[in-house]
Short mmCIF file of C-alpha atoms in Angstrom, two decimals:
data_model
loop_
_atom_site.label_atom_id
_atom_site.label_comp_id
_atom_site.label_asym_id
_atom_site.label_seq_id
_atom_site.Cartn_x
_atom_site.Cartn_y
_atom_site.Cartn_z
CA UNK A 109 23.18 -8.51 3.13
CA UNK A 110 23.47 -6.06 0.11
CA UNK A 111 23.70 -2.29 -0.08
CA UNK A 112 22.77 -0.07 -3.15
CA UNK A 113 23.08 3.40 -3.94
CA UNK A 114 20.20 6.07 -4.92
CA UNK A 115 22.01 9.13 -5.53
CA UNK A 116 20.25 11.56 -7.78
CA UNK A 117 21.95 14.60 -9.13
CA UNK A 118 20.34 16.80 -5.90
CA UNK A 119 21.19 14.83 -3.22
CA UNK A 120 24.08 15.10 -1.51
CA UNK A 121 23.52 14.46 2.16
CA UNK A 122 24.88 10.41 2.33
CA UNK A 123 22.87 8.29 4.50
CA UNK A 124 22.65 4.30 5.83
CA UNK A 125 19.16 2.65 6.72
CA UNK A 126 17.80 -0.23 6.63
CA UNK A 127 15.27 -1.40 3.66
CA UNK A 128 12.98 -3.35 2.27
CA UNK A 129 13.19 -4.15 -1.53
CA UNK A 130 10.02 -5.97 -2.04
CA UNK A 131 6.93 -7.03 -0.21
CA UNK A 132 8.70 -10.08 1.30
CA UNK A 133 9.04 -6.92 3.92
CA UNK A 134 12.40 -8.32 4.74
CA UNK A 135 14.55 -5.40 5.79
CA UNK A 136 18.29 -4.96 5.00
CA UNK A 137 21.38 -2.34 4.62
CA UNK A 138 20.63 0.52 2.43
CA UNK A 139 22.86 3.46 1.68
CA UNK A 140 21.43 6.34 -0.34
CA UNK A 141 21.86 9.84 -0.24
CA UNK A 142 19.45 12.66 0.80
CA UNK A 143 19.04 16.28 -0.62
CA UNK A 144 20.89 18.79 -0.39
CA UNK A 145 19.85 21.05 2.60
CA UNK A 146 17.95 23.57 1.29
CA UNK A 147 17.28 26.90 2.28
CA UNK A 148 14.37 26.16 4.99
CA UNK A 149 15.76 22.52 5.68
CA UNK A 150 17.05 21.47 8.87
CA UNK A 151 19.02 18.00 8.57
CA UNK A 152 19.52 16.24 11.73
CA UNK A 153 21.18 12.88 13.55
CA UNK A 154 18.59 10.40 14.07
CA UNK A 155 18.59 9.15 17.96
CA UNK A 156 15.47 7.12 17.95
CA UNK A 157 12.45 5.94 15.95
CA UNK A 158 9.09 4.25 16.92
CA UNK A 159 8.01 1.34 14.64
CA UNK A 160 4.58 2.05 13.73
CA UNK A 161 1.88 -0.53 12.67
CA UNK A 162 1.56 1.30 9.60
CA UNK A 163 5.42 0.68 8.73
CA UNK A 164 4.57 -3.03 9.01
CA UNK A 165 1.81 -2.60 6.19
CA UNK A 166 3.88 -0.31 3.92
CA UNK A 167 7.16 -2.61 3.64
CA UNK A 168 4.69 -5.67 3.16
CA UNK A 169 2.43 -3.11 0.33
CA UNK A 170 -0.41 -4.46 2.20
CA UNK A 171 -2.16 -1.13 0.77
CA UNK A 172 -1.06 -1.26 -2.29
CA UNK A 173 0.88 2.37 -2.35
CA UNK A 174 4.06 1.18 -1.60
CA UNK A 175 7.28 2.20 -3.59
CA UNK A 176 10.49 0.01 -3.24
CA UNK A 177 13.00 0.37 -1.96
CA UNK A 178 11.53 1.14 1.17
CA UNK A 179 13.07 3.27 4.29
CA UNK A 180 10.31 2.73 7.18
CA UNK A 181 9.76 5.05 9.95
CA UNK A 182 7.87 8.10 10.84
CA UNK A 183 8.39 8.34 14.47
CA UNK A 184 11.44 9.81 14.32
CA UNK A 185 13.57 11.90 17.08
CA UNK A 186 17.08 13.29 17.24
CA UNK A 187 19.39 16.61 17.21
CA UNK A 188 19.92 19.31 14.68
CA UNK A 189 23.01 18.99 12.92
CA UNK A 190 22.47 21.54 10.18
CA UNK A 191 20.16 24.23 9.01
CA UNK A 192 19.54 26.31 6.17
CA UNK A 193 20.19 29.96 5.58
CA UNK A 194 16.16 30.98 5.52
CA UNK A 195 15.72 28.19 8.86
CA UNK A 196 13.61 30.50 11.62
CA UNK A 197 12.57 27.53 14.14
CA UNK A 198 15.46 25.81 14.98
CA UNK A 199 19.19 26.13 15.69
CA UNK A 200 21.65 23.31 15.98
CA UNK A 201 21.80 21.48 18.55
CA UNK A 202 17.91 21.83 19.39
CA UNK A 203 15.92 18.54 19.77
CA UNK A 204 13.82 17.90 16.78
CA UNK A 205 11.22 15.69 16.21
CA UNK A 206 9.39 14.42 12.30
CA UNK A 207 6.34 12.52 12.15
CA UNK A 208 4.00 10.91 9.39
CA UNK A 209 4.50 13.82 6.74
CA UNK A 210 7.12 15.91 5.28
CA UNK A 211 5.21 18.45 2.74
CA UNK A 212 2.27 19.20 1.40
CA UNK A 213 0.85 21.76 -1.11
CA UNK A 214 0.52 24.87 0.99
CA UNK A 215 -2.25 26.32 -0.79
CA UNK A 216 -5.35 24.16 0.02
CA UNK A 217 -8.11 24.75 2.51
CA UNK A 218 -6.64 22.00 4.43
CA UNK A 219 -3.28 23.94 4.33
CA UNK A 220 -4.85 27.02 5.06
CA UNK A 221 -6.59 25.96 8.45
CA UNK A 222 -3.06 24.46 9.44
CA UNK A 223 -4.45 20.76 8.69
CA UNK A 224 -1.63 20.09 6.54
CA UNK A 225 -2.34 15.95 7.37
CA UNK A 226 -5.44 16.30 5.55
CA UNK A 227 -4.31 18.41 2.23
CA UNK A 228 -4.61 16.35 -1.18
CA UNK A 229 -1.04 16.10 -1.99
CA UNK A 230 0.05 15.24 1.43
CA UNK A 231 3.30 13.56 1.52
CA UNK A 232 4.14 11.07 3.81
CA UNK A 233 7.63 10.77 5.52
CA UNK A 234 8.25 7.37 3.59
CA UNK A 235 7.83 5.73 -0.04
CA UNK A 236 5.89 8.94 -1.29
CA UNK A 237 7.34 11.11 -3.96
CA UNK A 238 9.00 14.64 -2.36
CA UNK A 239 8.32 18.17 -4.24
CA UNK A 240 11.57 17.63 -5.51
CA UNK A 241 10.87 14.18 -7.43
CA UNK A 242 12.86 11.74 -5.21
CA UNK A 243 11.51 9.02 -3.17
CA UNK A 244 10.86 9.92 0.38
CA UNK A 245 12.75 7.45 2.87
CA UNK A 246 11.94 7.54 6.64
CA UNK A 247 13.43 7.01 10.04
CA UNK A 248 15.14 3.82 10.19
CA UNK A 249 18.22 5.45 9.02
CA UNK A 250 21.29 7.79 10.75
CA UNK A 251 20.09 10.96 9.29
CA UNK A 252 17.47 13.27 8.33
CA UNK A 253 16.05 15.94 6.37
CA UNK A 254 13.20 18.16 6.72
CA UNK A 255 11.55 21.39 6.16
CA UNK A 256 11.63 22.67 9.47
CA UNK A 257 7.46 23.30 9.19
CA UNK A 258 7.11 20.13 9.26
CA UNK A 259 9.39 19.60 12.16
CA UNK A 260 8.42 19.85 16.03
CA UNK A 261 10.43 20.90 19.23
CA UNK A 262 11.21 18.23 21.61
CA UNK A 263 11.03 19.70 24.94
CA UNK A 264 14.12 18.84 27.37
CA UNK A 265 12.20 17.07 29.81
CA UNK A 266 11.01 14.63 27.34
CA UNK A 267 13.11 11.54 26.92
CA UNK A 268 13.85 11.57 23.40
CA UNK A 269 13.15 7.63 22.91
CA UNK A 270 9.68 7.22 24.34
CA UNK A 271 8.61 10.69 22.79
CA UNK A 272 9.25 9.46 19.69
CA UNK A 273 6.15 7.05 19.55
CA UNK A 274 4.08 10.39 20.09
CA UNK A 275 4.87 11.61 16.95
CA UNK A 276 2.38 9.01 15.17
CA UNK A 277 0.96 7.17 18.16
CA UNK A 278 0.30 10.04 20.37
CA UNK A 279 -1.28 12.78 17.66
CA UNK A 280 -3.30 10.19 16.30
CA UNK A 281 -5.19 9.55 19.43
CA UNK A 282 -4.79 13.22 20.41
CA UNK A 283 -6.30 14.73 17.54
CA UNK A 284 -9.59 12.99 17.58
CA UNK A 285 -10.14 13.71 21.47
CA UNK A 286 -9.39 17.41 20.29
CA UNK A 287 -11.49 17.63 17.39
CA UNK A 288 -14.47 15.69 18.01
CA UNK A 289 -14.52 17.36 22.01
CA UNK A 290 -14.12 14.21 23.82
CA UNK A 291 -11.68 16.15 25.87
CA UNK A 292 -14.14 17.45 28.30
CA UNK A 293 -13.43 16.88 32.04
CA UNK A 294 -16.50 14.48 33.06
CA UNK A 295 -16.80 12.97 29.58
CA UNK A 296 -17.00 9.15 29.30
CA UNK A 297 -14.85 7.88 26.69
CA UNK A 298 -14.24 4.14 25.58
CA UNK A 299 -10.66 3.20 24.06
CA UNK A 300 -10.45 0.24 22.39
CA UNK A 301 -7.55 -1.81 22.29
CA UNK A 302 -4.59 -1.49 24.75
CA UNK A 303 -1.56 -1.48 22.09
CA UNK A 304 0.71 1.32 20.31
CA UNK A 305 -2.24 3.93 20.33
CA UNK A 306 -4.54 2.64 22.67
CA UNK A 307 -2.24 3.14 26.26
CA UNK A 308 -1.44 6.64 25.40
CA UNK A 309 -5.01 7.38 24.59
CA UNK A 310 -5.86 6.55 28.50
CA UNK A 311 -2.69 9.14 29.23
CA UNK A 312 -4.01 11.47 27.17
CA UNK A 313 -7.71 11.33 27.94
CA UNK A 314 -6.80 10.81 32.12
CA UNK A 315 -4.46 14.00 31.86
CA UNK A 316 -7.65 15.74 29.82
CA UNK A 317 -9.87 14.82 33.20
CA UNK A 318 -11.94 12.27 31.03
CA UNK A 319 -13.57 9.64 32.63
CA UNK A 320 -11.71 6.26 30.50
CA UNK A 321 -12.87 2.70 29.82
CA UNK A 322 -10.76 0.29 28.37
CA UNK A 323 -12.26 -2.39 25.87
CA UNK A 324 -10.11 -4.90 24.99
CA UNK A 325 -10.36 -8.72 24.09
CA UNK A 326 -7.98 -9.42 26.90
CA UNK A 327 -9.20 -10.00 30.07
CA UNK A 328 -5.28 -10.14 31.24
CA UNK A 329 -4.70 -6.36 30.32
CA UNK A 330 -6.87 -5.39 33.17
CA UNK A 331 -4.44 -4.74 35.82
CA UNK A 332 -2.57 -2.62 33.44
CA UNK A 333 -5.19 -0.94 32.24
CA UNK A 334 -6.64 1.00 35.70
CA UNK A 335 -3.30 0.00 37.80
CA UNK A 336 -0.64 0.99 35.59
CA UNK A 337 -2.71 3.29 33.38
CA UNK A 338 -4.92 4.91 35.21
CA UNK A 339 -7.67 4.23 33.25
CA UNK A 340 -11.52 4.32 35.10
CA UNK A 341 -13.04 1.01 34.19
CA UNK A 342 -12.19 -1.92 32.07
CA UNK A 343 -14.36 -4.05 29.41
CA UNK A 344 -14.07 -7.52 28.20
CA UNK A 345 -14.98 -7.16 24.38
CA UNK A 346 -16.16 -11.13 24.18
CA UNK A 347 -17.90 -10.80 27.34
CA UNK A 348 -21.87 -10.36 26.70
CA UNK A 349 -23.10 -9.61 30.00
CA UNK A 350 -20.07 -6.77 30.63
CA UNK A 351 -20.79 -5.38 27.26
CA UNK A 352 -24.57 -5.32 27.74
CA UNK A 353 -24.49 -3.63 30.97
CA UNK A 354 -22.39 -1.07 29.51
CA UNK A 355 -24.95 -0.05 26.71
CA UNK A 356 -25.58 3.40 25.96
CA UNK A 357 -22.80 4.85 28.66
CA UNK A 358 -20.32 6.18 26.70
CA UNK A 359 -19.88 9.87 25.26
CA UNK A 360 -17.68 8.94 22.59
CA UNK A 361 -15.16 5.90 22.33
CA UNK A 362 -12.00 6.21 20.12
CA UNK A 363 -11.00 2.61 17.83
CA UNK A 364 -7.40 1.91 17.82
CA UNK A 365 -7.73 -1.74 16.37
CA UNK A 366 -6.15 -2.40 13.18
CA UNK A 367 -7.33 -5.84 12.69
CA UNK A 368 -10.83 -6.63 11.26
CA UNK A 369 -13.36 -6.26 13.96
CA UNK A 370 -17.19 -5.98 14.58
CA UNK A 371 -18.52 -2.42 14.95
CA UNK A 372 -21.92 -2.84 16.33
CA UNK A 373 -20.90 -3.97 19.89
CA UNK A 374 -18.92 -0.67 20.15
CA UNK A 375 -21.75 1.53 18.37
CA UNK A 376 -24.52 0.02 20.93
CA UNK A 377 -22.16 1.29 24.02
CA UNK A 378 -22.31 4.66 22.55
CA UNK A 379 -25.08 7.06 24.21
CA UNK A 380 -27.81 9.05 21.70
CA UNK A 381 -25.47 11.33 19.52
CA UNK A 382 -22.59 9.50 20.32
CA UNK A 383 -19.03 9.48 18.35
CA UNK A 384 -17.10 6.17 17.54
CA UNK A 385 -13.99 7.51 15.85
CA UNK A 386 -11.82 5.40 14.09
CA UNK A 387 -8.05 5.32 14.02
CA UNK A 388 -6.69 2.24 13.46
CA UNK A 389 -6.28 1.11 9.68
CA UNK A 390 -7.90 -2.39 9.12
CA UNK A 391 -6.56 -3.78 5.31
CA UNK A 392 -9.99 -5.20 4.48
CA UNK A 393 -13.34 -3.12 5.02
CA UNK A 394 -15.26 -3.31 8.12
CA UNK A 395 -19.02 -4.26 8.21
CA UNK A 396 -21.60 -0.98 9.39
CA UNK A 397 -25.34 -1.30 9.94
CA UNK A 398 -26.57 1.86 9.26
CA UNK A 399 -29.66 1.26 11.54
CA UNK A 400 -28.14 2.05 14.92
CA UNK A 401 -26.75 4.97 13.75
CA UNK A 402 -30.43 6.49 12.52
CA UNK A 403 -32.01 5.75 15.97
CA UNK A 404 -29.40 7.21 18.34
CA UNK A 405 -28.36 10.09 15.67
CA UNK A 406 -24.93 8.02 16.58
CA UNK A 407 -21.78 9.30 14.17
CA UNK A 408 -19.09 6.81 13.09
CA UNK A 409 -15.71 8.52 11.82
CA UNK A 410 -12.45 8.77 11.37
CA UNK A 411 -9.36 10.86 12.03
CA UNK A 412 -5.29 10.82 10.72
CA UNK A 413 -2.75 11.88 12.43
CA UNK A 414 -2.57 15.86 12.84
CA UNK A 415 -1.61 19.16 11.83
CA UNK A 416 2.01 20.41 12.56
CA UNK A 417 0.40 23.17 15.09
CA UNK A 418 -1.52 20.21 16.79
CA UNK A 419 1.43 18.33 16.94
CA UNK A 420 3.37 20.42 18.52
CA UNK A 421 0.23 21.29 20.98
CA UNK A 422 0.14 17.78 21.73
CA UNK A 423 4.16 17.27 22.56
CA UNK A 424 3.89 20.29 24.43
CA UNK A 425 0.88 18.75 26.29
CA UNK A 426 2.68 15.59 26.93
CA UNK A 427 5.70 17.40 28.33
CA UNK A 428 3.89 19.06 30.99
CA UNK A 429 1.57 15.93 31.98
CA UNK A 430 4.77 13.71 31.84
CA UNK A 431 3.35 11.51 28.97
CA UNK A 432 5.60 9.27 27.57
CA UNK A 433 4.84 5.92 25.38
CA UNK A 434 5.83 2.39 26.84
CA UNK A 435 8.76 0.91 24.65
CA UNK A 436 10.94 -2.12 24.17
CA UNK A 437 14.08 0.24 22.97
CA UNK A 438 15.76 -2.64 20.21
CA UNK A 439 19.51 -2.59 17.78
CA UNK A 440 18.26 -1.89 14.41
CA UNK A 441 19.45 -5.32 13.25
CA UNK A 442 16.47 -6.97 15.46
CA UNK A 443 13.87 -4.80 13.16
CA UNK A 444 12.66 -8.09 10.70
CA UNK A 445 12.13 -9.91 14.45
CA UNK A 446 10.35 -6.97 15.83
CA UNK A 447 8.43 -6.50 12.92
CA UNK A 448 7.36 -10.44 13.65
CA UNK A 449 6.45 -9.41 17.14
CA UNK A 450 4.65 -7.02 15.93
CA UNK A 451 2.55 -8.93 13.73
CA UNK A 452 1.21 -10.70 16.79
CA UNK A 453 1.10 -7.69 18.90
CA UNK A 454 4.07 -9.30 21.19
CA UNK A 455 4.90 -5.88 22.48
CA UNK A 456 4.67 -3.48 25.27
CA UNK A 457 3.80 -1.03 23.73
CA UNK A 458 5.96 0.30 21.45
CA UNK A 459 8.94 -0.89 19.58
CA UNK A 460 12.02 2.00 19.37
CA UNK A 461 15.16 1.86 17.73
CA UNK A 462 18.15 3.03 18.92
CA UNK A 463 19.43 4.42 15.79
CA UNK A 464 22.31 6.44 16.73
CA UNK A 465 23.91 3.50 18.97
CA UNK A 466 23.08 0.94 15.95
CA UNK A 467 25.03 2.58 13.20
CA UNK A 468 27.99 3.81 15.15
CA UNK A 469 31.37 2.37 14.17
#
């Protein structure tokens, strides 16, 4: 497989990942070079990074945004290596962790209320376009740069390969529980789909004292749901009479399904001035009655990732409920057959890469 260069006259920092070069999405050897660490940079070694379903869209350009070649990943964990001279939140050595953005502008209302995800010139961790002009190029390679606000600490009793799925998977079901106050002890909340996001929104919503239902179209993730999980109740999508005698019970239910589904089941469990918030990212548009939502003054919406002061709120959270994610930990070489697996959601839950022990000599 073929390596290539992308050195601009900036970037100094040389770095190996792996890449995809078109929207075949076939992923190969890449070595390209990342800025020089500026003065509020903190480069560090890559340990591990979570393969999101989002990664799977963006080397395929199933949105459209993508820009090739393509580093993946923005799950990413590791230790700091180096730090530059203005650097106030980290030393080296400290465990560092870099989710689904690297920048933004700073300035904005979004900026200003510490919803950096949100601000207009956002830029993600991978195939976006940094302040500095270069392509940004994720996780699935042996080193990283960031500006350290848009870094989070890792606490040591974390294990640094199933945290690293929090950094996209876990703030993305966080945040909405958060924001839309779903994370009331005694409130009834429905989460469906048992995959990447949807097992540690149950961990999240048990350790917030909220009473959790499971929907799912697989009457086989039952056990593992309220067993393994921990999760209150459990609903078979496809099943009519389970779904109709769970009408109007639910507070608020949180959609983790990126595949195109229909809403109105979900909308008709939801009680009067209930929330069905979206977080899953379906490539074709979804169908909404408008109807349902007039009578029961219900509220569908949707929610991105988080803020850097959420996300660290939220790994701090996890550290002291003991939330980790569920992963298969894989060589980077398996990535194109995870990214397969993926595809048909043949994984529990979460697919990590060992980065560090797949590019040593």
């Amino acid at each position: 497989m073929g390596v290539e260069s992308n050195i601009g006259e900036q970037q100094t920092n040389k770095a190996i990942g792996w890449a995809a070069r078109d929207s075949s999405g076939l992923l190969s050897p890449f070595h390209f070079s990342r800025r020089k660490t500026g003065e509020k940079d903190v480069m560090f070694k890559v340990l591990y990074c979570g393969i999101c379903h989002s990664d799977l869209h963006m080397v395929k350009n199933d949105w459209g945004i993508s820009i090739y070649p393509l580093v993946p990943g923005h799950e990413i964990v590791g230790v700091v290596t180096e730090i530059g001279e203005k650097v106030e939140k980290f030393k080296i050595g400290d465990k560092i962790g870099v989710g689904y953005m690297v920048g933004s502008c700073g300035m904005c209302e979004s900026c200003n209320d510490e919803l950096e995800n949100y601000c207009p010139k956002m830029i993600p961790t991978c195939s976006a376009i940094y302040h500095d002009g270069a392509t940004t190029y994720g996780g699935f390679s042996d080193v990283m740069m960031a500006n350290e606000n848009f870094a989070v600490h890792i606490p040591d009793t974390l294990p640094l390969d199933a945290t690293a799925p929090l950094l996209c998977a876990g703030i993305t079901v966080y945040s909405p529980l958060r924001h839309f106050g779903l994370d009331k002890p005694g409130t009834h909340v429905g989460i469906v789909g048992l995959g990447g996001l949807g097992h540690v929104a149950v961990k999240f919503a048990k350790a917030m004292g909220i009473k959790v239902t499971v929907i799912s179209t697989s009457p086989d993730k039952k056990k593992e749901a309220i067993d393994n999980l921990g999760a209150d109740s459990f609903l078979v999508s496809r099943d009519q009479n389970q779904m109709q005698g769970a009408m109007s019970t639910m507070d608020g239910i949180i959609d983790t399904v990126s595949a195109v589904h229909s809403l109105m089941p979900l909308i008709g469990l939801l009680k009067s001035q209930g929330k069905l918030i979206m977080v899953g990212a379906p490539n074709k548009p979804l169908e909404l009655s408008i109807f349902p939502l007039l009578l029961g003054r219900k509220i569908v919406g949707g929610s991105c990732t988080g803020g850097m002061k959420e996300t660290q709120e939220m790994i701090n959270f996890a550290a002291k409920h003991n939330i980790t994610s569920h992963i298969e930990l894989i060589p980077i070489h398996y990535v194109n057959t995870a990214m397969e697996r993926l595809l048909k959601s043949d994984v529990k839950y979460r697919f990590v890469i060992d980065v560090a022990n797949s590019f040593n000599p």
